[in-house]
Tab-separated table of C-alpha atoms in Angstrom:
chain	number	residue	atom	x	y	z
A	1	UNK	CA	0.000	0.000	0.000
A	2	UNK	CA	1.662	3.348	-0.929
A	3	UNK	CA	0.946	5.810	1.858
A	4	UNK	CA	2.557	8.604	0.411
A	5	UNK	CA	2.269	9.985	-2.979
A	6	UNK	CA	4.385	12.335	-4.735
A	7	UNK	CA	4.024	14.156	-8.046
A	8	UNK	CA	5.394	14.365	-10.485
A	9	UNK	CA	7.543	12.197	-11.159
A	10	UNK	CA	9.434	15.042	-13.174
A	11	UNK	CA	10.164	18.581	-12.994
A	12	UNK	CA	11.811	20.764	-15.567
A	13	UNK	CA	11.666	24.204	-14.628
A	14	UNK	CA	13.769	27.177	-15.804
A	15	UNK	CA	16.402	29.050	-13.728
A	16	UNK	CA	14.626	31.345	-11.852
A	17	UNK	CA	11.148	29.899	-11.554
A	18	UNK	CA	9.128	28.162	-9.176
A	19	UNK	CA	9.474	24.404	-8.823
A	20	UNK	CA	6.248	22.539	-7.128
A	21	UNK	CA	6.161	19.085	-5.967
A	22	UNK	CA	3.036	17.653	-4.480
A	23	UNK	CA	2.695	15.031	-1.772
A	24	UNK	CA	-0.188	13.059	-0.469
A	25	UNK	CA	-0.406	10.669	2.373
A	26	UNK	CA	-3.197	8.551	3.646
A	27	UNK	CA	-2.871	7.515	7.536
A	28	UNK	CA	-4.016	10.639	9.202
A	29	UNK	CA	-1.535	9.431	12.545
A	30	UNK	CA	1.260	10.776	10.776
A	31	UNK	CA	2.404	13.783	12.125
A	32	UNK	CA	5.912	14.616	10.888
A	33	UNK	CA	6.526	15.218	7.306
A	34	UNK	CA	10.329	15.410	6.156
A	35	UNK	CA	11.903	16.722	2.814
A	36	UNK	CA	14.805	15.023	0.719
A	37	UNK	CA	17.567	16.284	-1.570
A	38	UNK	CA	19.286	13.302	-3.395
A	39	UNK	CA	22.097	14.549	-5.565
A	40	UNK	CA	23.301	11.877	-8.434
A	41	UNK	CA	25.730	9.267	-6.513
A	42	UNK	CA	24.904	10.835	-3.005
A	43	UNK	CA	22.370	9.464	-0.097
A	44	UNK	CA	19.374	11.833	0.705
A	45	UNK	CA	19.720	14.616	3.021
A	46	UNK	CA	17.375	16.077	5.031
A	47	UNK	CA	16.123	19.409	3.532
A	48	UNK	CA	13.009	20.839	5.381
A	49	UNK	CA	10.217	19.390	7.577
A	50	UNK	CA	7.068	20.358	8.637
A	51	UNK	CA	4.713	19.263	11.590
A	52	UNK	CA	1.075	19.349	11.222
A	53	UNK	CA	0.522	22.261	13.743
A	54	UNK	CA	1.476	24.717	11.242
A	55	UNK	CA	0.604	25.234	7.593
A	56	UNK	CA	3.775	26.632	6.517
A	57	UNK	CA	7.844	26.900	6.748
A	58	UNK	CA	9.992	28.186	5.090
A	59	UNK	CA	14.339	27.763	5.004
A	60	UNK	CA	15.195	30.261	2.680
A	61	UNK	CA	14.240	29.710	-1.182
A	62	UNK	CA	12.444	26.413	0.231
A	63	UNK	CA	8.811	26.338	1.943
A	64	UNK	CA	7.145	23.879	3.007
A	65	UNK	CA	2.545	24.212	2.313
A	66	UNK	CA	0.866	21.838	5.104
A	67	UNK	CA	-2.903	20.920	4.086
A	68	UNK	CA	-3.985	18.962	7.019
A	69	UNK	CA	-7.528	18.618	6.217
A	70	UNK	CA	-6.728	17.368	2.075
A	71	UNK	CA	-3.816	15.579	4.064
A	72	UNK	CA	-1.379	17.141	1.590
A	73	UNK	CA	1.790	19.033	1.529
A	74	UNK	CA	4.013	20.555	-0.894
A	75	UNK	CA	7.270	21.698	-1.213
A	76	UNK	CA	8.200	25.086	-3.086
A	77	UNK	CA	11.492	25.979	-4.484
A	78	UNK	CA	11.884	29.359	-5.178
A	79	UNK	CA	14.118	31.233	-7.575
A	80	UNK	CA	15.017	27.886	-8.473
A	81	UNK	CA	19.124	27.498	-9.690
A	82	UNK	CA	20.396	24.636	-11.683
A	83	UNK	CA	22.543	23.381	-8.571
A	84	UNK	CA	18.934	22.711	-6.535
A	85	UNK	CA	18.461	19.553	-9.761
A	86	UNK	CA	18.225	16.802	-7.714
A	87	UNK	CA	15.743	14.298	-6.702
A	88	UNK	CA	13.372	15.222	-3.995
A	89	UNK	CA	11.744	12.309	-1.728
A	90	UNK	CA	8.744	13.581	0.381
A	91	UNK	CA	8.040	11.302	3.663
A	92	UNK	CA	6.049	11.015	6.823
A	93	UNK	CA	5.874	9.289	9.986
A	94	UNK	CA	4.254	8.720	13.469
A	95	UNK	CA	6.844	10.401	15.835
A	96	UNK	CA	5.068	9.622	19.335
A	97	UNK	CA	5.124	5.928	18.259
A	98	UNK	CA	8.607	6.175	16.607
A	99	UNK	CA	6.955	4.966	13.115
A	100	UNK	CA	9.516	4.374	10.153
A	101	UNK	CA	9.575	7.182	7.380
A	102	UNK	CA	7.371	6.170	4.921
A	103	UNK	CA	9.082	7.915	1.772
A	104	UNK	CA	7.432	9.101	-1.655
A	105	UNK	CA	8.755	8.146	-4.931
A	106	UNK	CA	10.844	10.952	-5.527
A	107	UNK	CA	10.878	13.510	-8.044
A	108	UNK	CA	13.859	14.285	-10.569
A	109	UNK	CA	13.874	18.209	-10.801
A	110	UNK	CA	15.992	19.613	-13.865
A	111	UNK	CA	16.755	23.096	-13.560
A	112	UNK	CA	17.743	24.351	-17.300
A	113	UNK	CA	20.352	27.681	-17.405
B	1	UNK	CA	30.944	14.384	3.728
B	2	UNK	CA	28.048	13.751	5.921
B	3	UNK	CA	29.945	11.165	8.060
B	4	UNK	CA	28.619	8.223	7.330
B	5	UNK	CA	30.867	5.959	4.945
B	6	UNK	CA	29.788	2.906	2.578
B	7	UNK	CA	32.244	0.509	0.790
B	8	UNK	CA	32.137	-0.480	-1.802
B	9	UNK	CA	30.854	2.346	-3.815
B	10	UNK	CA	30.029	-0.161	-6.759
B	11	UNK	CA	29.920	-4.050	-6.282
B	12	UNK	CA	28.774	-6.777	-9.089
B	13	UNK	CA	28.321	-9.878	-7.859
B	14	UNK	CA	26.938	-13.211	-9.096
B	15	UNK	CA	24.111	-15.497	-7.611
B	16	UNK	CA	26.240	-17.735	-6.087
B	17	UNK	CA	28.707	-15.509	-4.357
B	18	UNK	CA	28.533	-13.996	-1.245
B	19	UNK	CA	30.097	-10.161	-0.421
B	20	UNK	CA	29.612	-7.951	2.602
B	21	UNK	CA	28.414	-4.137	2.430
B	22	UNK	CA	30.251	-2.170	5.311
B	23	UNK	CA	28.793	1.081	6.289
B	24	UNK	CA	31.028	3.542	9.231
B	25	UNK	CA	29.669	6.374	11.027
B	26	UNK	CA	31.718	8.947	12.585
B	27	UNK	CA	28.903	10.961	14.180
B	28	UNK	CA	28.633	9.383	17.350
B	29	UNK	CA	25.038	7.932	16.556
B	30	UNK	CA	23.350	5.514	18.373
B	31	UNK	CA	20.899	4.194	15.845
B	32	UNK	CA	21.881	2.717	12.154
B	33	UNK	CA	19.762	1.772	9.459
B	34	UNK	CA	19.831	-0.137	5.771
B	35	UNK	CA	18.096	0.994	3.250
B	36	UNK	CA	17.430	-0.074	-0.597
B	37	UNK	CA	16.688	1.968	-2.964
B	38	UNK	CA	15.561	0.792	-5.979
B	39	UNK	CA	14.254	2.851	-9.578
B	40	UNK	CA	11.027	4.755	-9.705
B	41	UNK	CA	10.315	3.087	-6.093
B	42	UNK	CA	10.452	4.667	-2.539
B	43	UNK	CA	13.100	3.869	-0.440
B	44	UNK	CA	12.916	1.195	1.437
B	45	UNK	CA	13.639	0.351	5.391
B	46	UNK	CA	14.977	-2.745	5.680
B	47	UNK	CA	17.085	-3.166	9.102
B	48	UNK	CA	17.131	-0.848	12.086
B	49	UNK	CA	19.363	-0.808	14.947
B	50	UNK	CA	20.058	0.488	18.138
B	51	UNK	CA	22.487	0.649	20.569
B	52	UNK	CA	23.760	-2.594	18.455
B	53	UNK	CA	20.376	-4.090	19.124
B	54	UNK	CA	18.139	-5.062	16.590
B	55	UNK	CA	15.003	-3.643	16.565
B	56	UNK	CA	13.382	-4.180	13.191
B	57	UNK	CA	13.733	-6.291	10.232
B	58	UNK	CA	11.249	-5.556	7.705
B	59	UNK	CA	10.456	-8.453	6.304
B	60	UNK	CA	13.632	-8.949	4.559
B	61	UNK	CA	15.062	-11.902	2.739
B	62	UNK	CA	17.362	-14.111	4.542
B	63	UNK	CA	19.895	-13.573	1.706
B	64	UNK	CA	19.928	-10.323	3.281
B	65	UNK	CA	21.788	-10.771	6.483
B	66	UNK	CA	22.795	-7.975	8.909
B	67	UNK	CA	25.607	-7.575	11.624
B	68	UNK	CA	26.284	-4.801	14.174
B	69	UNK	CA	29.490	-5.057	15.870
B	70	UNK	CA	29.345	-1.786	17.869
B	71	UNK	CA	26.914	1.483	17.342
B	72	UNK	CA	29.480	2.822	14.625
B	73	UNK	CA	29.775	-0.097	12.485
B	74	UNK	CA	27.033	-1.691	10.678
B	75	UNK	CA	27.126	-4.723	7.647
B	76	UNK	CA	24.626	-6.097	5.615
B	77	UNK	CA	26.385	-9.429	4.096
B	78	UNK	CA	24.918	-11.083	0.951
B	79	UNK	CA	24.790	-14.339	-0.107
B	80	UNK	CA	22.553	-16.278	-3.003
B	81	UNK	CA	21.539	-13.016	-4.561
B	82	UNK	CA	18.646	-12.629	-7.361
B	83	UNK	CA	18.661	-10.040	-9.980
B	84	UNK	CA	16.072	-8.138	-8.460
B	85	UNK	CA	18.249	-7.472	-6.057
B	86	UNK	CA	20.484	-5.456	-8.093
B	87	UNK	CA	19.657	-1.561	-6.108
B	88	UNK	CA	21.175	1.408	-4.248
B	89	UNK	CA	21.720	0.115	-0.754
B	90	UNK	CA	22.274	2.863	1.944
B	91	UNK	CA	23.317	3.001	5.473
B	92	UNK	CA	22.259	5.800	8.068
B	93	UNK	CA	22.491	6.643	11.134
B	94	UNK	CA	20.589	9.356	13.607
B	95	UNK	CA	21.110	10.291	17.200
B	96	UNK	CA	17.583	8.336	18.757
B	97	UNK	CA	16.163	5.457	16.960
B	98	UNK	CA	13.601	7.948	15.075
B	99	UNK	CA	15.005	8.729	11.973
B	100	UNK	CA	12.703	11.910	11.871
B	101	UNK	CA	15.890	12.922	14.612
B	102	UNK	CA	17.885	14.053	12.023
B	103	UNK	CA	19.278	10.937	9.954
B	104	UNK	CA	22.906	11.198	8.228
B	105	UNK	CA	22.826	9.134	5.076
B	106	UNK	CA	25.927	7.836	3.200
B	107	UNK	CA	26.666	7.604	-0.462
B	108	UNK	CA	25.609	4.490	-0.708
B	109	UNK	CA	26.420	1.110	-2.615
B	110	UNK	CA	25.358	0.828	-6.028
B	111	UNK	CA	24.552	-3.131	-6.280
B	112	UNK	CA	24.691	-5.449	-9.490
B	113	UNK	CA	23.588	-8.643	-9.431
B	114	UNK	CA	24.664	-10.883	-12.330
């Protein structure tokens, strides 16, 4: 069962524009929702998380949307720059039980010059 | 770096051998995980532990078989392999057991079974 979903699967966005990549979850428990940054022949890193209390941060050019009652949340890159190309995992989990991250499929973001 | 090592980078092995995946972290971490990561799939959890301790296999193969010496060393040794095996495989590590605590990944080992 794939808790999390994450579109697209793609991104190609031009330097200096917005990129937008949509997540969706099912188990309304979860109540911690991580960001990834996987450069080629690197592990993920932690970018930017969210809890549900609030319905937006932001870390400089990223932000974080929280929709808790469409159970969705999105992460926006602004001014987007050819180094941010990566691939992006969205995840969640149940912290008070200690849950595993359940992890989207990732997104491949190409940022063109 | 993020300090947390994996060797081999690369590794092709055949269904009948058997090789070990060594992951090191330098971070003082008490908790260490394996991961596989596979193409157009979410990652996936497949041995947690802490303090040395097991605490959760996720239904993994036996082929898949994992060893914690100490809270900075973790292996995952192979044997009897199948092609679909053939993935990213990556060790982490984080301060608590939750990953959500701020989990180091390493570079990975990029896995070919032939």
């Amino acid at each position: 069962q794939q808790q999390v979903k994450q579109s697209p699967q793609s991104l190609i966005v031009q330097k200096g524009g917005i990129s937008i990549i949509n997540c969706a979850y099912e188990n309304t428990a979860f109540d911690y929702f991580p960001w990834y940054q996987q450069f080629p022949g690197k592990g993920p890193a932690l970018l930017i998380a969210i809890r549900p209390d609030v319905s937006e941060k932001k870390e400089g050019r990223f932000t974080i949307s929280f929709n808790k009652s469409a159970k969705q949340f999105s992460l926006h890159i602004m001014d987007s720059q050819p180094g941010d190309s990566a691939t992006y995992f969205c995840a969640a989990s149940m912290m008070a039980s200690g849950s595993r991250l359940t992890f989207g499929e990732g997104t491949q973001l190409t940022v063109n010059p | 770096e993020t300090g947390v090592t994996q060797t081999p980078r690369h590794l092709v092995m055949g269904m009948t051998n058997k090789k070990s995946l060594k992951c090191e972290q330098h971070l003082g971490h008490n908790a260490m995980y394996w991961y596989k990561q596979s193409a157009k799939k979410p990652l996936e959890l497949m041995f947690v532990y802490n303090f040395k301790e097991q605490t959760e296999n996720n239904s993994v193969p036996s082929r898949f078989s994992p060893e914690c010496p100490n809270s900075s060393h973790l292996f995952l040794h192979l044997h009897t392999l199948q092609p679909e095996d053939s993935a990213l495989y990556l060790c982490a590590s984080s301060q608590g057991e939750g990953i959500e605590m701020g989990a180091f990944f390493g570079q990975g080992t990029r896995l070919t079974v032939v």
